C-alpha positions as a printed Julia matrix, in Angstrom:
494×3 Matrix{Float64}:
   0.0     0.0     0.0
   2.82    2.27    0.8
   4.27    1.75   -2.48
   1.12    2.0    -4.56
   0.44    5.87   -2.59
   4.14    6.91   -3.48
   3.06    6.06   -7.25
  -0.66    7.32   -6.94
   0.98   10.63   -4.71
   2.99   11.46   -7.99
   0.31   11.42  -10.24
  -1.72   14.17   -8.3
   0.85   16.26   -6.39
   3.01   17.85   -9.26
   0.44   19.44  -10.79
  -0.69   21.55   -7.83
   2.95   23.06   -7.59
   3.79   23.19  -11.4
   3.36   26.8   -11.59
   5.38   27.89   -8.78
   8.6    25.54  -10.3
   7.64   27.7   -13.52
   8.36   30.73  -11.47
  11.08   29.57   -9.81
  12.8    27.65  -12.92
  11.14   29.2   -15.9
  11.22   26.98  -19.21
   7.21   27.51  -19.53
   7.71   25.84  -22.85
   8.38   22.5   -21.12
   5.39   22.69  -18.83
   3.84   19.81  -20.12
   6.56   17.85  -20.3
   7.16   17.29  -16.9
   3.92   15.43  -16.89
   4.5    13.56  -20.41
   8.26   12.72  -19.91
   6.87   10.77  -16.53
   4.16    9.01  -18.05
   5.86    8.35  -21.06
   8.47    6.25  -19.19
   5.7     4.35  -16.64
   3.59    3.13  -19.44
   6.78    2.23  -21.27
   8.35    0.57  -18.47
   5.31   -1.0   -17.11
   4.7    -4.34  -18.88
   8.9    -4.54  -18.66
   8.81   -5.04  -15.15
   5.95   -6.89  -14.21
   7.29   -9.56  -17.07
  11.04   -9.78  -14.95
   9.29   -9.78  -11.52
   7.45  -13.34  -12.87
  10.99  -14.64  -14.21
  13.66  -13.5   -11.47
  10.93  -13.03   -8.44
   9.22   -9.87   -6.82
  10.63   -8.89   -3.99
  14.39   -7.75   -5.41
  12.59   -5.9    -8.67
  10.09   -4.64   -6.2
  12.86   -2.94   -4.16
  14.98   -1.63   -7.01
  12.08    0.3    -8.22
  11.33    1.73   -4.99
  15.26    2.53   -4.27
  15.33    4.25   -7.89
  12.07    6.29   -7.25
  13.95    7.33   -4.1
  16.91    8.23   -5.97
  15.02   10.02   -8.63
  12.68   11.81   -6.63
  16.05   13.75   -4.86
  17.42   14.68   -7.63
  13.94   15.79   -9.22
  13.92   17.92   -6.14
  17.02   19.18   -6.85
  17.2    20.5   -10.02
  18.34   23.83  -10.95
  16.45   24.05  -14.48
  13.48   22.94  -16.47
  15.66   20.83  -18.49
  17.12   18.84  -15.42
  13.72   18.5   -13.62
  12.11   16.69  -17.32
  15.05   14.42  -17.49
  14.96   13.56  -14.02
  10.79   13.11  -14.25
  11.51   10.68  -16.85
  14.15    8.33  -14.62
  11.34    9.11  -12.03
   8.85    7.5   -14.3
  10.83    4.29  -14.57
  11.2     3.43  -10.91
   7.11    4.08  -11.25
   6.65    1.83  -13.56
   8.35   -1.09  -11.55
   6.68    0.09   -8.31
   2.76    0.12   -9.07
   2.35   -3.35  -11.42
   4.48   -5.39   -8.43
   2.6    -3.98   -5.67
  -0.4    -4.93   -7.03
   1.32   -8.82   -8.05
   2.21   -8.91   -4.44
  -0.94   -8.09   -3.13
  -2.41  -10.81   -5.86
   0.39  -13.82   -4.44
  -0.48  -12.97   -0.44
  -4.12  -12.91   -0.99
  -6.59  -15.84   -1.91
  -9.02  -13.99   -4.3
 -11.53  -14.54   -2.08
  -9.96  -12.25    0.27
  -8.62   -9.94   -2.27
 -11.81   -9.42   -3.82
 -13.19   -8.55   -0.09
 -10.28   -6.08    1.12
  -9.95   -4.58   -2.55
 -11.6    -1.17   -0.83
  -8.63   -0.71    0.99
  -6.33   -1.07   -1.81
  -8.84    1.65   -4.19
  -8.67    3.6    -1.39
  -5.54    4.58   -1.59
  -5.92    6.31   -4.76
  -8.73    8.09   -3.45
  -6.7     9.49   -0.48
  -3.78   10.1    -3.17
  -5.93   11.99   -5.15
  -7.8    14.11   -2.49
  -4.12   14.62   -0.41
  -2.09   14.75   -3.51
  -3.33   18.24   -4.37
  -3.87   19.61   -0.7
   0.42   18.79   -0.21
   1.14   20.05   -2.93
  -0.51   23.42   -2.63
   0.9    23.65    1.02
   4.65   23.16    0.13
   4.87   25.28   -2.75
   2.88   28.36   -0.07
   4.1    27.5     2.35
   7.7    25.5     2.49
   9.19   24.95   -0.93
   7.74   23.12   -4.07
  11.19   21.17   -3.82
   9.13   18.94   -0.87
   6.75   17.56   -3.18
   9.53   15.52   -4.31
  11.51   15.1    -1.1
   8.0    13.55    0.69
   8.46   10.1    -0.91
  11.93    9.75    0.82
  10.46    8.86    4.07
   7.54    7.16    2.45
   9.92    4.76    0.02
  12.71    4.24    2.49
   9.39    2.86    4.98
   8.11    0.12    2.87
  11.21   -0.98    1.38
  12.41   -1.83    5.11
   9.31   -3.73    5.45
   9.14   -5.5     2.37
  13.19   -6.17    3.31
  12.24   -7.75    6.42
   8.76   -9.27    6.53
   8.14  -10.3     2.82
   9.12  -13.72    1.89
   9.19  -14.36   -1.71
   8.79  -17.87   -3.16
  11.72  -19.01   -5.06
  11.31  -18.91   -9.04
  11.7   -21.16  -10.98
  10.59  -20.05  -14.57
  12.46  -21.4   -17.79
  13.56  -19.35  -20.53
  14.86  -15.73  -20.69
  14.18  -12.21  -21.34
  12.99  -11.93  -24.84
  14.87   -8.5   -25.17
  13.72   -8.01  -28.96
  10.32   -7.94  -27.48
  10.83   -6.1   -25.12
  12.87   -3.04  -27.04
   9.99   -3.76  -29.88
   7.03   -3.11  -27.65
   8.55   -0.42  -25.92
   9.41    1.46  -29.22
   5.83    1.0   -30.19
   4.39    2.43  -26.77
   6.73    5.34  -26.84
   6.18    6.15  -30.32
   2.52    5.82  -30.03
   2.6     8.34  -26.76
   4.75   10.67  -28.75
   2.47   11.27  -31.12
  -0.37   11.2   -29.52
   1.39   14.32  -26.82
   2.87   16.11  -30.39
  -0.25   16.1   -32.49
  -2.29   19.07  -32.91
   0.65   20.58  -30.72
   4.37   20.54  -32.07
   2.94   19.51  -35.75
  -0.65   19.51  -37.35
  -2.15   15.59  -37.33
  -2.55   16.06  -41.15
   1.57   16.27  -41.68
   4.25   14.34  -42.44
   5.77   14.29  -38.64
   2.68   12.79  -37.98
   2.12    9.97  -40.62
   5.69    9.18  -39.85
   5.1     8.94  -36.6
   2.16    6.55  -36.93
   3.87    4.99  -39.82
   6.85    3.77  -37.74
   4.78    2.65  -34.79
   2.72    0.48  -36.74
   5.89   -0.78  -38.4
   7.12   -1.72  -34.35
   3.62   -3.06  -33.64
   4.06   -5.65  -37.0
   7.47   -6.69  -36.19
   6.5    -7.39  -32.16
   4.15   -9.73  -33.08
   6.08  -11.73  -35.88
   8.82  -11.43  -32.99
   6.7   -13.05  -30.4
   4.93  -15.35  -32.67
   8.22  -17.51  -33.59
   9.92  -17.13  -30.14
  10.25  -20.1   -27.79
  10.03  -17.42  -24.65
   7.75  -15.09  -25.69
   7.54  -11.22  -23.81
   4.12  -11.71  -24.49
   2.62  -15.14  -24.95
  -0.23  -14.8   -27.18
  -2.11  -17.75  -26.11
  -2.78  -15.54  -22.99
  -5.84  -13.81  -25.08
  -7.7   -17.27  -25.79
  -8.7   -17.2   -22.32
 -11.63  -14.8   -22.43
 -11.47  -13.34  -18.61
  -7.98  -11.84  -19.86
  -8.92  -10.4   -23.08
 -11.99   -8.74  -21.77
 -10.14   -7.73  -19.12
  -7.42   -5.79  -21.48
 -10.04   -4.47  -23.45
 -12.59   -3.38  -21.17
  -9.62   -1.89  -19.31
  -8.26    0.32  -22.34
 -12.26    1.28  -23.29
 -12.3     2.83  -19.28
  -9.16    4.17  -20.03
 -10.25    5.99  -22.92
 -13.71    7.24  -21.74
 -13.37    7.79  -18.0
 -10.3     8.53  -17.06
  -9.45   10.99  -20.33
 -13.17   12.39  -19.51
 -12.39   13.53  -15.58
  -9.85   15.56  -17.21
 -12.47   17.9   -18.84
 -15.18   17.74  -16.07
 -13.3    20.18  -13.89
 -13.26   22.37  -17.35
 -16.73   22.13  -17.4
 -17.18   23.17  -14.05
 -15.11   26.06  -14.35
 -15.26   27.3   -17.9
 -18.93   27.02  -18.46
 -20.67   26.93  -14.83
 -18.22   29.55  -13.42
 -16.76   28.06  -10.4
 -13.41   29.02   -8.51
 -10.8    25.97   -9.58
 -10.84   25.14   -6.51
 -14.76   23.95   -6.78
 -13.95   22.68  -10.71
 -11.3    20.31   -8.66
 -13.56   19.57   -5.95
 -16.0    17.99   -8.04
 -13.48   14.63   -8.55
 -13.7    13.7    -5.02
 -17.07   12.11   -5.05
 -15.69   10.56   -7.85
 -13.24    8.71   -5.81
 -14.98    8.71   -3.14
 -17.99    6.33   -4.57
 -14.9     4.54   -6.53
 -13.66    2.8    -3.73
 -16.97    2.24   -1.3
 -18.52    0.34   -4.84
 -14.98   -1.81   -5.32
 -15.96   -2.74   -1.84
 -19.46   -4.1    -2.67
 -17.79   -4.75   -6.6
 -15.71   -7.74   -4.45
 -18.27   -9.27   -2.31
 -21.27   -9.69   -5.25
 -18.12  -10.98   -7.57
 -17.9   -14.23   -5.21
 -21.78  -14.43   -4.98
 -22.35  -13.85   -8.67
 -18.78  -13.83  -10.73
 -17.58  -10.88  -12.64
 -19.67  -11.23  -15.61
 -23.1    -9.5   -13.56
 -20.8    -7.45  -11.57
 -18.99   -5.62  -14.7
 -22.2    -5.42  -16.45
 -24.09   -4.05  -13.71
 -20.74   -1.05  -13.8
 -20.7    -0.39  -17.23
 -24.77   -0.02  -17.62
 -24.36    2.43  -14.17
 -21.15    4.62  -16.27
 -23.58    4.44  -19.68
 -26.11    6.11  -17.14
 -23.34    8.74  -16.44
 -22.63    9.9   -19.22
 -25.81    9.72  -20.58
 -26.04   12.5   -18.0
 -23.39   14.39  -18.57
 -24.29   14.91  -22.66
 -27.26   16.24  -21.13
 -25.25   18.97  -19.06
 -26.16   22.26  -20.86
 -24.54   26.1   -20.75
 -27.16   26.1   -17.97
 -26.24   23.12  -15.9
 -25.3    23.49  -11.87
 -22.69   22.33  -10.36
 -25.21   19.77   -8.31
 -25.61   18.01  -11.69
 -22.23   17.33  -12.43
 -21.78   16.12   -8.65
 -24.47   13.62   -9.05
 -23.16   12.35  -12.43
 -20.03   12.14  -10.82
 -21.17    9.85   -7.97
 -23.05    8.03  -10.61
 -19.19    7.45  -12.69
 -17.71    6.85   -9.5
 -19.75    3.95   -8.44
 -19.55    2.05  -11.92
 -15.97    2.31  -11.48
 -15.66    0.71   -8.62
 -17.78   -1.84  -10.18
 -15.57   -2.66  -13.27
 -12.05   -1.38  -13.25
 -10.56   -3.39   -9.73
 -12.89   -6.49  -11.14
 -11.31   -6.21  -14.77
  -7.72   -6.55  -13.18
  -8.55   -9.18  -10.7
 -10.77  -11.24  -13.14
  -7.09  -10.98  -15.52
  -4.85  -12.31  -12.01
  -7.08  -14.85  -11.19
  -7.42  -16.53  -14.59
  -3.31  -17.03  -15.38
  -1.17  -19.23  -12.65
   1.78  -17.45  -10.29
   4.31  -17.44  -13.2
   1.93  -15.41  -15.29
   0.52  -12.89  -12.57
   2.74   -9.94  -12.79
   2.62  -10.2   -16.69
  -1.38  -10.06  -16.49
  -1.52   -7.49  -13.56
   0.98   -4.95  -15.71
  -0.74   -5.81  -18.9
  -4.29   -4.49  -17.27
  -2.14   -0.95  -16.23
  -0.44   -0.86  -19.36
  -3.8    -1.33  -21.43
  -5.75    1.52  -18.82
  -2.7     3.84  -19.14
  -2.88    3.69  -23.53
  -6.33    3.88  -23.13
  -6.11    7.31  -21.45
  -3.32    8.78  -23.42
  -5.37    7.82  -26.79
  -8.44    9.52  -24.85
  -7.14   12.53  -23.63
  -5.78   13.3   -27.31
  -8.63   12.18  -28.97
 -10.78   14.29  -27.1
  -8.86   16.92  -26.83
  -8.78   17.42  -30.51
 -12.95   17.16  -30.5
 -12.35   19.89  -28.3
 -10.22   22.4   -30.32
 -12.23   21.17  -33.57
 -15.59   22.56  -32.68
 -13.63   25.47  -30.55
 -12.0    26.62  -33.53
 -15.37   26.06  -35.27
 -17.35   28.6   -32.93
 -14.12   30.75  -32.97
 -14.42   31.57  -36.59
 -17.7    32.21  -36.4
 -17.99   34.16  -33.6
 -14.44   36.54  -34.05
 -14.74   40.31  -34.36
 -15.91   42.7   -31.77
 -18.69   43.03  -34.38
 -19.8    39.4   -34.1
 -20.2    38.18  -30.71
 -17.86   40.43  -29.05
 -15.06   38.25  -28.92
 -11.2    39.22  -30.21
 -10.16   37.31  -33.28
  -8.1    34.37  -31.94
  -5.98   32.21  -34.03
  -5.18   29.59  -31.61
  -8.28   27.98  -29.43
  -6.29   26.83  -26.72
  -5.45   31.0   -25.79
  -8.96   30.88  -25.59
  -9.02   28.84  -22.46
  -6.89   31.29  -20.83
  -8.73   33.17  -18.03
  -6.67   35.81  -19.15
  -7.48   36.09  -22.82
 -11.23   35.82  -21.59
 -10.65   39.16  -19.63
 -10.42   40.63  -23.24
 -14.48   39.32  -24.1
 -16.77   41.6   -23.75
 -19.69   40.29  -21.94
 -21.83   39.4   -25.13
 -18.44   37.36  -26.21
 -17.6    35.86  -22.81
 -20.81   34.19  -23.09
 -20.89   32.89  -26.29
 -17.5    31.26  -25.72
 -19.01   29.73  -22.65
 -21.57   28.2   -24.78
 -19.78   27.13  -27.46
 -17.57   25.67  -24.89
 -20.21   23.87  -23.48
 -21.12   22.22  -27.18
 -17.37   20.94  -27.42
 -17.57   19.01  -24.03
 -20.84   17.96  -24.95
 -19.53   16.18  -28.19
 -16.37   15.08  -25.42
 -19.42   13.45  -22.94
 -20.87   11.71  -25.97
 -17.74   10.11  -27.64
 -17.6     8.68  -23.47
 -20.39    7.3   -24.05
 -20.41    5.4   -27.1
 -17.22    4.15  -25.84
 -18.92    2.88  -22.66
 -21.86    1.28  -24.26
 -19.42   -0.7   -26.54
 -17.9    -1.62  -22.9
 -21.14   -2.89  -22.22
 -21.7    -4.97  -24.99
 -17.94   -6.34  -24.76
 -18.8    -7.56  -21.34
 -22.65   -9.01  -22.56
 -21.3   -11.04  -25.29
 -17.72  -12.15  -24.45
 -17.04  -12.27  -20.4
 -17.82  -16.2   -19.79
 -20.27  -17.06  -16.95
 -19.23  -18.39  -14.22
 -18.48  -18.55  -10.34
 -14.67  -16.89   -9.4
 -13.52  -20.77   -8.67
 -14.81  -21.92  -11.97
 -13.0   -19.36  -14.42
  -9.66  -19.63  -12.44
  -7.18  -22.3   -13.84
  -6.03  -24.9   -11.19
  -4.05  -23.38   -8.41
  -4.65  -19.86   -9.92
  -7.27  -18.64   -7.21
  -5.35  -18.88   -4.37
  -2.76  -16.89   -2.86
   0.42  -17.28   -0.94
   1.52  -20.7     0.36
  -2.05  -21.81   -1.99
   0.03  -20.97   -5.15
């Protein structure tokens, strides 16, 4: 647990203090970057790591990555430029990317599922308290201390659970044949980064009709084609196909990337919502995630306990009907809409995620034996984590497509009362906005509200084919039944 918070704590902290390092380091033009050059190496790293923890054992990998988040995390916190602090984010995300899959494998080999699927709350919960504390430190070093602390906070945090897992975890010896396939490996990893590369660059540093950007594509798909005729003729496959025949897996992955890609991308423009078209403070547009989280992890609760009465198959569906009712509700959020409507449909998210995403990922553990598990368990992250990079680009361009849209017809004090704007994304700046005269202030707020509206709906198309996935393809059956022999239990069980 103490691991999974240090990686959950830097997902929601640095973004709180980001524009006091701008201030204090400058480089504004790698402000995103601090976030991408992170993510870029977890996703990357991810399915890496959770493949060697199954061949060499958990607990050494485990406490590498923690050691090298340490390590990284100083010397994030003590860089002198923009520059340093990106490079040093991106060492930071690889120690990530070891941490979060093997906590959750470990948690998976102590636990019998039954048990597991009855504690797996506790384990949601800490993202919930990540993502409500997360933003409350933050805010308080960079006031009050230095935004340096953000960084220095895991020290204490790390160096704590790797002395426990040094002393009390005992790690079953492994005995897997074969070796690191490292042309899968550097194949799959080529593909990811590409993939997140373009998908951060496009519509950005290059237009998405360019040649930067069919080169881009070109040369991932290239990667993607020569992974799998890689894997397919290997003896030790990085990624043994004949993982997908078994259904609970392959629904799993999928349903996890479709979540990805409509809820997680989505939360990122509800705050804009909030803010840009009901008129909150930002601290209100942020508030409205916490019953988000909140309802997230008192539904995994109940997700766990109907899973062993009913199996997952009822227990996803049941989630992904209850997030197609949430986003039905949010395309019905108008310029009009209150900020008690977006609460409830957040409540309403919240609790269908609990119902489906912890499920998806145990489902994908419990239906592959001990060797398999951290494979599986980093597969379901790495799947989640695509699925949100592909969402928040995709919807971010349905967002600067209508934007630019209303912009051209609304520009010129004469027509609408807005400034002629080239770029859409000034528009968003509470700044610019100062410029609007009241008549164009408010027809930016509508057309606003029309681009998240066409956001909320692409959400929920993607949720209803989540829906259908699980109807058609999740197999029936009790936890015991879908679980291969020796698969279900955990610890000594294994």
């Amino acid at each position: 647990m103490l691991g999974m918070f240090l990686a959950a704590m830097d997902q929601t902290v640095v973004g709180t203090a980001m524009p006091t390092i701008i201030k204090a380091l400058g480089g504004l033009a790698l402000y995103s970057w601090v976030f991408a050059a992170y993510q870029l190496a977890f996703v990357t790293t991810t399915p890496i790591f959770g493949r060697i923890a199954d061949l060499y054992g958990r607990k050494w990998i485990y406490l590498a990555g923690i050691l090298g988040f340490i390590g990284t995390s100083v010397i994030c916190g003590l860089a002198r430029s923009m520059d340093q602090l990106v490079l040093f984010r991106l060492l930071q995300g690889i120690g990530g990317g070891a941490v979060l899959p093997i906590a959750l494998t470990i948690i998976a080999d102590l636990y019998p599922v039954e048990q597991r699927l009855r504690i797996q709350g506790i384990f949601s919960g800490v993202w919930g308290l990540a993502a409500v504390v997360g933003p409350l430190l933050g805010g308080f070093f960079s006031d009050h201390i230095s935004w340096r602390w953000i960084f220095f906070i895991n020290v204490p945090v790390g160096v704590l659970a790797a002395a426990i897992i040094m002393i009390a975890f005992d790690d079953p010896a492994t005995a897997q044949e074969g070796r690191i396939d490292y042309a899968g490996i550097t194949l799959l990893a080529g593909a990811a980064a590409t993939l997140l590369l373009l998908l951060l660059w496009g519509g950005q540093a290059f237009p998405w009709r360019s040649l930067p950007a069919a080169g881009l594509a070109g040369l991932c798909a290239a990667l993607i084609a020569l992974f799998i005729q890689v894997e397919a003729r290997t003896p030790h496959p990085f990624l043994p196909f004949s993982l997908f025949a078994d259904r609970v897996v392959s629904v799993g992955a999928v349903g996890g990337f479709l979540l990805g890609t409509s809820m997680f991308s989505a939360a990122v423009y509800i705050p804009l919502f909030a803010q840009g078209v009901i008129g909150t403070s930002a601290t209100t547009a942020g508030a409205v995630l916490i019953p988000f989280t909140v309802c997230w992890t008192l539904s995994s609760i109940i997700a766990g306990r109907l899973a062993l009465r009913s199996g997952y198959r009822p227990v996803t569906a049941i989630g992904m009907l209850i997030l197609v009712t949430g986003f039905f509700l949010l395309t019905r959020l108008g310029g009009q809409a209150s900020i008690q409507q977006v609460v409830t449909a957040m409540i309403i998210l919240g609790s269908g995620m609990g119902l489906t995403a912890s499920i998806f990922m145990i489902s994908m553990q419990n239906a592959v034996s001990r060797p398999l598990r951290g494979l599986v368990t980093s597969l379901s992250i790495f799947t989640r984590n695509i699925g949100s990079a592909i969402g928040v680009s995709l919807q971010g361009a349905v967002l600067i497509g209508v934007l630019t849209g209303r912009l051209r017809a609304l520009g010129g004090a004469a027509n609408g009362g807005m400034p002629r704007i080239a770029d859409p994304h000034a528009a968003l700046d509470p700044g610019v906005q100062m410029r609007f005269t009241p008549a164009g202030h408010e027809a930016f707020r509508q057309a606003l509200a029309v681009a998240l509206h066409d956001i909320f709906l692409l959400g929920l198309v993607l949720v209803v084919l989540g829906l259908a996935l699980v109807l058609v393809c999740m197999p029936a059956g009790s936890v015991r039944e879908l679980a291969p022999a020796g698969a279900a239990g955990g610890g000594e069980a294994d």
